[in-house]
Structure formats: C-alpha cells, structure tokens
mmCIF file of C-alpha atoms in Angstrom:
data_model
loop_
_atom_site.group_PDB
_atom_site.id
_atom_site.type_symbol
_atom_site.label_atom_id
_atom_site.label_comp_id
_atom_site.label_asym_id
_atom_site.label_seq_id
_atom_site.Cartn_x
_atom_site.Cartn_y
_atom_site.Cartn_z
ATOM 1 C CA ALA A 15 1.620 -16.623 -11.062
ATOM 2 C CA VAL A 16 2.860 -14.392 -8.244
ATOM 3 C CA ALA A 17 6.336 -15.895 -8.602
ATOM 4 C CA VAL A 18 6.386 -15.105 -12.339
ATOM 5 C CA ILE A 19 5.329 -11.521 -11.629
ATOM 6 C CA PHE A 20 7.802 -11.149 -8.751
ATOM 7 C CA PHE A 21 10.803 -12.354 -10.758
ATOM 8 C CA SER A 22 9.842 -10.674 -14.050
ATOM 9 C CA HIS A 23 12.506 -7.991 -13.429
ATOM 10 C CA VAL A 24 15.232 -10.642 -13.762
ATOM 11 C CA ALA A 25 14.776 -10.848 -17.545
ATOM 12 C CA PRO A 26 17.767 -9.200 -19.263
ATOM 13 C CA THR A 27 15.827 -6.996 -21.702
ATOM 14 C CA GLY A 28 12.932 -4.582 -21.384
ATOM 15 C CA ASP A 29 10.782 -6.554 -23.803
ATOM 16 C CA GLY A 30 11.575 -9.733 -21.884
ATOM 17 C CA ARG A 31 10.516 -8.137 -18.599
ATOM 18 C CA ARG A 32 7.286 -6.880 -20.120
ATOM 19 C CA ALA A 33 6.516 -10.267 -21.693
ATOM 20 C CA THR A 34 7.239 -12.126 -18.439
ATOM 21 C CA PHE A 35 5.126 -9.713 -16.407
ATOM 22 C CA THR A 36 2.252 -9.993 -18.892
ATOM 23 C CA ALA A 37 2.447 -13.788 -18.781
ATOM 24 C CA GLY A 38 2.340 -13.730 -14.977
ATOM 25 C CA MET A 39 -0.636 -11.378 -14.924
ATOM 26 C CA THR A 40 -2.462 -13.533 -17.493
ATOM 27 C CA LEU A 41 -1.867 -16.687 -15.449
ATOM 28 C CA GLN A 42 -2.942 -14.904 -12.284
ATOM 29 C CA GLY A 43 -6.136 -13.601 -13.878
ATOM 30 C CA TYR A 44 -6.993 -17.104 -15.085
ATOM 31 C CA SER A 45 -6.314 -18.550 -11.625
ATOM 32 C CA VAL A 46 -8.358 -15.901 -9.818
ATOM 33 C CA GLY A 47 -11.225 -16.508 -12.244
ATOM 34 C CA ILE A 48 -11.198 -20.213 -11.357
ATOM 35 C CA ILE A 49 -11.130 -19.418 -7.634
ATOM 36 C CA LYS A 50 -14.058 -16.994 -7.890
ATOM 37 C CA ASN A 51 -16.231 -19.470 -9.789
ATOM 38 C CA THR A 52 -15.258 -22.236 -7.379
ATOM 39 C CA VAL A 53 -16.343 -20.059 -4.443
ATOM 40 C CA LEU A 54 -19.705 -19.311 -6.057
ATOM 41 C CA THR A 55 -20.284 -22.985 -6.849
ATOM 42 C CA TYR A 56 -19.255 -24.129 -3.372
ATOM 43 C CA VAL A 57 -21.528 -21.588 -1.672
ATOM 44 C CA SER A 58 -24.478 -22.449 -3.910
ATOM 45 C CA GLU A 59 -24.084 -26.164 -3.136
ATOM 46 C CA ASN A 60 -23.577 -25.891 0.633
ATOM 47 C CA ALA A 61 -24.975 -22.649 2.075
ATOM 48 C CA PRO A 62 -28.577 -22.748 3.345
ATOM 49 C CA ALA A 63 -30.995 -20.884 1.083
ATOM 50 C CA ALA A 64 -31.693 -18.294 3.801
ATOM 51 C CA ILE A 65 -28.089 -17.038 3.839
ATOM 52 C CA ARG A 66 -26.969 -17.980 0.326
ATOM 53 C CA GLY A 67 -27.298 -14.430 -1.003
ATOM 54 C CA SER A 68 -25.435 -12.967 1.959
ATOM 55 C CA ALA A 69 -22.704 -15.583 1.693
ATOM 56 C CA MET A 70 -22.166 -14.800 -1.972
ATOM 57 C CA ALA A 71 -22.057 -11.095 -1.100
ATOM 58 C CA LEU A 72 -18.895 -11.827 0.877
ATOM 59 C CA LEU A 73 -17.006 -12.357 -2.400
ATOM 60 C CA PRO A 74 -16.843 -8.648 -3.397
ATOM 61 C CA THR A 75 -16.088 -7.829 0.243
ATOM 62 C CA CYS A 76 -13.042 -10.072 0.080
ATOM 63 C CA ASN A 77 -12.059 -8.478 -3.235
ATOM 64 C CA LEU A 78 -12.101 -5.073 -1.551
ATOM 65 C CA LEU A 79 -10.177 -6.448 1.423
ATOM 66 C CA GLY A 80 -7.441 -7.608 -0.929
ATOM 67 C CA GLN A 81 -7.402 -4.187 -2.585
ATOM 68 C CA LEU A 82 -7.140 -2.552 0.829
ATOM 69 C CA VAL A 83 -4.122 -4.644 1.792
ATOM 70 C CA GLY A 84 -2.512 -3.837 -1.545
ATOM 71 C CA ALA A 85 -3.233 -0.102 -1.198
ATOM 72 C CA LEU A 86 -1.873 -0.025 2.370
ATOM 73 C CA THR A 87 1.251 -1.830 1.215
ATOM 74 C CA LEU A 88 1.667 0.665 -1.618
ATOM 75 C CA TYR A 89 1.235 3.548 0.797
ATOM 76 C CA GLY A 90 3.805 2.070 3.176
ATOM 77 C CA ILE A 91 6.499 1.717 0.492
ATOM 78 C CA ASN A 92 5.566 4.820 -1.486
ATOM 79 C CA ASP A 93 8.835 6.584 -0.619
ATOM 80 C CA VAL A 94 11.054 3.507 -0.962
ATOM 81 C CA LYS A 95 13.555 3.926 -3.792
ATOM 82 C CA GLY A 96 14.604 1.172 -6.175
ATOM 83 C CA LYS A 97 13.083 -2.176 -7.009
ATOM 84 C CA SER A 98 12.641 -3.270 -3.380
ATOM 85 C CA GLY A 99 9.505 -1.111 -3.180
ATOM 86 C CA TYR A 100 7.468 -2.657 -5.954
ATOM 87 C CA LEU A 101 8.837 -6.137 -5.194
ATOM 88 C CA THR A 102 7.369 -5.824 -1.702
ATOM 89 C CA VAL A 103 3.957 -5.121 -3.228
ATOM 90 C CA PHE A 104 4.227 -8.059 -5.618
ATOM 91 C CA GLY A 105 5.424 -10.374 -2.840
ATOM 92 C CA SER A 106 2.534 -9.414 -0.533
ATOM 93 C CA GLN A 107 0.236 -11.369 -2.854
ATOM 94 C CA TRP A 108 1.823 -14.583 -1.583
ATOM 95 C CA ILE A 109 0.008 -14.045 1.725
ATOM 96 C CA PHE A 110 -3.352 -14.501 0.042
ATOM 97 C CA SER A 111 -2.086 -17.409 -2.049
ATOM 98 C CA PHE A 112 -0.847 -19.158 1.091
ATOM 99 C CA ALA A 113 -4.127 -18.517 2.930
ATOM 100 C CA ALA A 114 -6.172 -19.935 0.038
ATOM 101 C CA ALA A 115 -3.924 -23.005 -0.164
ATOM 102 C CA VAL A 116 -4.266 -23.698 3.578
ATOM 103 C CA VAL A 117 -8.054 -23.329 3.542
ATOM 104 C CA SER A 118 -8.344 -25.524 0.437
ATOM 105 C CA ALA A 119 -6.289 -28.240 2.138
ATOM 106 C CA VAL A 120 -8.508 -28.458 5.245
ATOM 107 C CA MET A 121 -12.012 -27.664 3.999
ATOM 108 C CA PRO A 122 -14.243 -30.588 2.985
ATOM 109 C CA ASP A 123 -15.350 -31.034 -0.589
ATOM 110 C CA SER A 124 -19.034 -30.536 -1.229
ATOM 111 C CA PRO A 125 -21.341 -33.521 -0.597
ATOM 112 C CA ALA A 126 -22.785 -32.841 -4.058
ATOM 113 C CA TYR A 127 -19.295 -33.296 -5.513
ATOM 114 C CA TYR A 128 -19.009 -36.783 -4.029
ATOM 115 C CA LEU A 129 -22.577 -37.780 -4.893
ATOM 116 C CA LYS A 130 -21.982 -36.846 -8.537
ATOM 117 C CA ARG A 131 -19.002 -39.215 -8.502
ATOM 118 C CA GLU A 132 -20.989 -41.986 -6.740
ATOM 119 C CA GLN A 133 -18.957 -41.875 -3.523
ATOM 120 C CA PRO A 134 -21.709 -42.023 -0.843
ATOM 121 C CA VAL A 135 -19.366 -42.730 2.080
ATOM 122 C CA LYS A 136 -17.286 -39.628 1.430
ATOM 123 C CA ALA A 137 -20.474 -37.644 0.761
ATOM 124 C CA ALA A 138 -21.863 -38.667 4.170
ATOM 125 C CA ARG A 139 -18.587 -37.727 5.873
ATOM 126 C CA SER A 140 -18.554 -34.350 4.136
ATOM 127 C CA ALA A 141 -22.199 -33.664 5.042
ATOM 128 C CA THR A 142 -21.464 -34.488 8.677
ATOM 129 C CA ARG A 143 -18.566 -32.026 8.752
ATOM 130 C CA LEU A 144 -20.609 -29.296 7.085
ATOM 131 C CA PHE A 145 -24.055 -29.620 8.686
ATOM 132 C CA ALA A 146 -23.825 -31.515 12.017
ATOM 133 C CA PRO A 147 -24.783 -31.244 14.833
ATOM 134 C CA ARG A 148 -27.524 -28.613 14.476
ATOM 135 C CA VAL A 149 -28.793 -30.012 11.184
ATOM 136 C CA ASP A 150 -29.325 -33.689 10.409
ATOM 137 C CA PRO A 151 -26.647 -34.442 7.773
ATOM 138 C CA ARG A 152 -28.608 -37.440 6.453
ATOM 139 C CA ALA A 153 -31.651 -35.278 5.740
ATOM 140 C CA GLU A 154 -29.503 -32.677 3.986
ATOM 141 C CA LEU A 155 -27.760 -35.396 2.010
ATOM 142 C CA ALA A 156 -31.130 -36.758 0.878
ATOM 143 C CA LYS A 157 -32.160 -33.267 -0.321
ATOM 144 C CA ILE A 158 -28.920 -32.861 -2.236
ATOM 145 C CA ASP A 159 -29.292 -36.292 -3.824
ATOM 146 C CA GLU A 160 -32.858 -35.494 -4.879
ATOM 147 C CA ALA A 161 -31.760 -32.160 -6.388
ATOM 148 C CA LEU A 162 -28.961 -33.863 -8.311
ATOM 149 C CA ARG A 163 -31.333 -36.517 -9.695
ATOM 150 C CA GLU A 164 -33.738 -33.797 -10.817
ATOM 151 C CA GLU A 165 -30.852 -31.913 -12.403
ATOM 152 C CA GLN A 166 -29.629 -35.011 -14.228
ATOM 153 C CA ALA A 167 -33.139 -35.707 -15.531
ATOM 154 C CA THR A 168 -33.480 -32.135 -16.753
ATOM 155 C CA MET A 169 -30.020 -31.897 -18.311
ATOM 156 C CA ARG A 170 -29.813 -35.381 -19.848
ATOM 157 C CA GLY A 171 -28.103 -35.200 -23.218
ATOM 158 C CA SER A 172 -27.167 -31.557 -22.675
ATOM 159 C CA SER A 173 -24.056 -29.738 -23.799
ATOM 160 C CA TYR A 174 -22.514 -26.314 -23.367
ATOM 161 C CA LEU A 175 -24.462 -25.208 -26.421
ATOM 162 C CA SER A 176 -27.736 -26.025 -24.662
ATOM 163 C CA CYS A 177 -26.928 -23.257 -22.144
ATOM 164 C CA LEU A 178 -27.876 -20.859 -24.956
ATOM 165 C CA ARG A 179 -31.201 -22.491 -25.774
ATOM 166 C CA GLY A 180 -34.674 -22.407 -24.287
ATOM 167 C CA PRO A 181 -35.099 -21.856 -20.547
ATOM 168 C CA HIS A 182 -31.378 -22.490 -19.961
ATOM 169 C CA LEU A 183 -30.572 -19.296 -21.874
ATOM 170 C CA ARG A 184 -32.353 -17.245 -19.215
ATOM 171 C CA ARG A 185 -30.292 -18.896 -16.470
ATOM 172 C CA THR A 186 -27.117 -18.227 -18.440
ATOM 173 C CA LEU A 187 -28.005 -14.557 -18.911
ATOM 174 C CA ILE A 188 -28.806 -14.163 -15.202
ATOM 175 C CA VAL A 189 -25.446 -15.607 -14.190
ATOM 176 C CA ALA A 190 -23.625 -13.442 -16.748
ATOM 177 C CA PHE A 191 -25.468 -10.323 -15.574
ATOM 178 C CA VAL A 192 -24.638 -10.954 -11.923
ATOM 179 C CA ASN A 193 -20.960 -11.409 -12.753
ATOM 180 C CA VAL A 194 -20.716 -8.132 -14.693
ATOM 181 C CA LEU A 195 -22.602 -6.086 -12.073
ATOM 182 C CA PRO A 196 -19.346 -4.966 -10.365
ATOM 183 C CA ALA A 197 -18.167 -3.547 -13.706
ATOM 184 C CA PHE A 198 -21.503 -1.737 -14.115
ATOM 185 C CA PHE A 199 -20.968 -0.172 -10.705
ATOM 186 C CA GLY A 200 -17.558 1.096 -11.813
ATOM 187 C CA PHE A 201 -15.683 -1.292 -9.542
ATOM 188 C CA ASP A 202 -12.733 -1.590 -11.943
ATOM 189 C CA LEU A 203 -12.467 2.181 -12.343
ATOM 190 C CA LEU A 204 -12.495 2.726 -8.591
ATOM 191 C CA GLY A 205 -9.580 0.315 -8.279
ATOM 192 C CA ASN A 206 -7.545 2.690 -10.479
ATOM 193 C CA ALA A 207 -8.628 5.891 -8.735
ATOM 194 C CA SER A 208 -5.090 6.694 -7.584
ATOM 195 C CA THR A 209 -3.862 6.618 -11.193
ATOM 196 C CA PHE A 210 -6.535 9.100 -12.311
ATOM 197 C CA LEU A 211 -5.769 11.417 -9.396
ATOM 198 C CA LYS A 212 -2.063 11.390 -10.223
ATOM 199 C CA ILE A 213 -2.908 12.348 -13.815
ATOM 200 C CA LEU A 214 -4.847 15.308 -12.401
ATOM 201 C CA GLY A 215 -1.749 16.450 -10.507
ATOM 202 C CA MET A 216 -2.247 14.995 -7.031
ATOM 203 C CA ASP A 217 0.908 13.576 -5.429
ATOM 204 C CA SER A 218 1.059 9.806 -5.059
ATOM 205 C CA GLY A 219 0.758 9.796 -1.257
ATOM 206 C CA HIS A 220 -2.527 11.719 -1.189
ATOM 207 C CA ALA A 221 -3.835 9.760 -4.194
ATOM 208 C CA LEU A 222 -3.255 6.501 -2.312
ATOM 209 C CA LEU A 223 -5.001 7.903 0.772
ATOM 210 C CA VAL A 224 -8.060 8.708 -1.334
ATOM 211 C CA LEU A 225 -7.939 5.175 -2.793
ATOM 212 C CA ILE A 226 -7.703 3.641 0.703
ATOM 213 C CA LEU A 227 -10.630 5.761 1.884
ATOM 214 C CA GLY A 228 -12.728 4.642 -1.080
ATOM 215 C CA ILE A 229 -11.932 0.971 -0.421
ATOM 216 C CA VAL A 230 -12.812 1.282 3.276
ATOM 217 C CA ILE A 231 -16.140 2.892 2.369
ATOM 218 C CA GLY A 232 -16.683 0.101 -0.173
ATOM 219 C CA ILE A 233 -16.114 -2.568 2.489
ATOM 220 C CA ALA A 234 -18.577 -0.802 4.793
ATOM 221 C CA GLY A 235 -21.051 -0.609 1.918
ATOM 222 C CA ASN A 236 -20.723 -4.327 1.217
ATOM 223 C CA ALA A 237 -21.221 -5.146 4.886
ATOM 224 C CA THR A 238 -24.335 -2.973 4.912
ATOM 225 C CA GLY A 239 -25.496 -4.559 1.671
ATOM 226 C CA ILE A 240 -25.434 -8.032 3.241
ATOM 227 C CA TRP A 241 -27.928 -6.815 5.844
ATOM 228 C CA VAL A 242 -30.010 -4.830 3.332
ATOM 229 C CA LEU A 243 -30.220 -7.848 1.027
ATOM 230 C CA THR A 244 -32.055 -9.834 3.693
ATOM 231 C CA ARG A 245 -34.534 -6.984 4.280
ATOM 232 C CA VAL A 246 -35.482 -5.562 0.881
ATOM 233 C CA GLY A 247 -34.527 -8.314 -1.564
ATOM 234 C CA ARG A 248 -32.155 -8.435 -4.520
ATOM 235 C CA ARG A 249 -34.178 -6.479 -7.089
ATOM 236 C CA PRO A 250 -34.839 -3.263 -5.084
ATOM 237 C CA ALA A 251 -31.310 -3.275 -3.650
ATOM 238 C CA THR A 252 -29.777 -3.636 -7.110
ATOM 239 C CA LEU A 253 -31.983 -1.045 -8.820
ATOM 240 C CA TRP A 254 -31.641 1.638 -6.157
ATOM 241 C CA THR A 255 -27.894 1.271 -5.718
ATOM 242 C CA MET A 256 -27.267 1.070 -9.470
ATOM 243 C CA GLY A 257 -29.362 4.213 -9.883
ATOM 244 C CA ALA A 258 -27.362 6.084 -7.235
ATOM 245 C CA ALA A 259 -24.052 4.957 -8.747
ATOM 246 C CA GLY A 260 -25.264 6.028 -12.187
ATOM 247 C CA VAL A 261 -26.063 9.541 -10.902
ATOM 248 C CA PHE A 262 -22.596 9.908 -9.363
ATOM 249 C CA TRP A 263 -20.792 8.598 -12.445
ATOM 250 C CA ALA A 264 -22.890 10.890 -14.646
ATOM 251 C CA GLY A 265 -21.853 13.811 -12.442
ATOM 252 C CA LEU A 266 -18.199 12.906 -12.917
ATOM 253 C CA GLY A 267 -18.710 12.662 -16.646
ATOM 254 C CA VAL A 268 -20.414 16.057 -16.834
ATOM 255 C CA THR A 269 -17.675 17.786 -14.831
ATOM 256 C CA GLY A 270 -15.069 16.300 -17.150
ATOM 257 C CA SER A 271 -16.801 17.460 -20.333
ATOM 258 C CA PHE A 272 -16.071 21.169 -19.867
ATOM 259 C CA SER A 273 -13.003 22.609 -21.518
ATOM 260 C CA GLY A 274 -10.524 24.710 -19.580
ATOM 261 C CA SER A 275 -7.101 24.711 -18.042
ATOM 262 C CA THR A 276 -6.237 22.043 -15.480
ATOM 263 C CA VAL A 277 -5.269 23.374 -12.059
ATOM 264 C CA PRO A 278 -2.531 21.160 -10.557
ATOM 265 C CA TYR A 279 -3.221 19.798 -7.113
ATOM 266 C CA VAL A 280 -1.127 21.419 -4.381
ATOM 267 C CA SER A 281 -0.817 19.689 -1.029
ATOM 268 C CA ALA A 282 -1.485 21.632 2.152
ATOM 269 C CA GLY A 283 2.147 21.489 3.249
ATOM 270 C CA ALA A 284 3.530 22.774 -0.069
#
C-alpha cells in the first residue's frame, strides 16, 4: 500500500495519479484495519485480565506515536521544494511497515489459535514462550482450553447473523462502541488540526507545531489514562473524559458560530 502511494506520481495523467493514490490509501486503510483488529484479538487472548485494559490502551498511544513521527517529518521537509518533500513523508511509512513485519515474524502465535486448530504441541510451545517461567504455561493452557470449549458450546451452530441476536447483540454493540470512541473524542479532527489552522490563515510551519504539540499532549494523556484506568475503572474514566472533551468541542463550535470578518494570522517575525 505504501509503495502504491509512493509511486502514484508516476502515472502520466492527473486523473491517473489521483486514482492510483486513492487505491493505495484504500488498500492501506484496509490493511491497518486488519492490523488493529489483530492486535485487539491477540491482546484479549494472551494478556492477563489485570493488565488487559491497559494493554489495549496502548493501541491509541501507538496511533498517536505514528502521527507524531509523520508530523515531525512534515515539519522537517516543510520548506523542501518539489516532489522530494512529500515523497519523503510517504516513504517514512515504510519504517512502520518494516517494524510490524519484523515483529510478526518473531512473535509466537496465540496458544488459543493453535488449540482451535487442534495443534496441542504448538500450543504448548507458544504458551511456554508467552507465560514461562513466572507463570505455569500448562495451567494457563488448561484455562484457555476450558474457555474455548465453553465458547464452542455457547456458539455452536452460530453465524455472523447471530451476532445481532439475543445476548450476542449486546456484546456486538459494546465492541462497536469501543471502536468508535476515538471518533467521539474528535480524534480524527485533531489529526487534521494543521489543515484547519492553515484555512484560518496560520502559516504551515506554525500550524504543524500546534499539531505536534497536540499529539504530544495526546500521548501524555494516553499514558496517564493507562494508570487512571487501573484506579477508577472504565466507566468513570470514559464518562468524565468524554464530558470534558464535549465541553471543549462545544466551546469551539460556539466560537465558530458568530459572524464577522476573519483576521489572518500573522507570525511574530512578520
């Protein structure tokens, strides 16, 4: 996907470049979606219950870390003329792709994955790599096997449609709600903060600095949230932080509802 995006400028026509870039972004979005769901599944199957919430909270932290690297790269090449500037930004994504490929090659598959496929030897080897020596891998493997048998008994004869029926519907709605929480917080809008600031008249360099500052604060907030989650629980943490974010976004909306002339941003050195 990164390669398609990187070489999209090679297409001879403008429409061809746009179509190639769109195809690359679509493929990348699909791939990232698979990776995110794989991470959540892997953590849920292997992380101890005591740290499962905190481990899953690392996912948005890593999202912000990727945004930070991208914003810093943008800031570094902001004054570079020609296509070499934006190609550097596109190419920087290969670093993360390479890191994910290396980790995927060396990390063990989940013991639950092997038990589902009736491969007990590989499941025992995976459990040993993941849980030994502080935790007895055989005891953990027995717990996983018992959970899988209970799951199979509960879901016997099930289909994707059954996820929308009975008690399974509540589980489906919970998972869907958790996955759209970042959008409720305005996470996607914050990622485009530099674009909004440029529309308001701020020069690109200062707009990127504001974006970088927001990402750094977001990373600090996520790190704090991991600790808070273990102290106050998911419900209070979600309600209070969503409430605070709602107040701030409402304030932005109110300030933007008044009519009047727009005063262009002027940098201090101008």
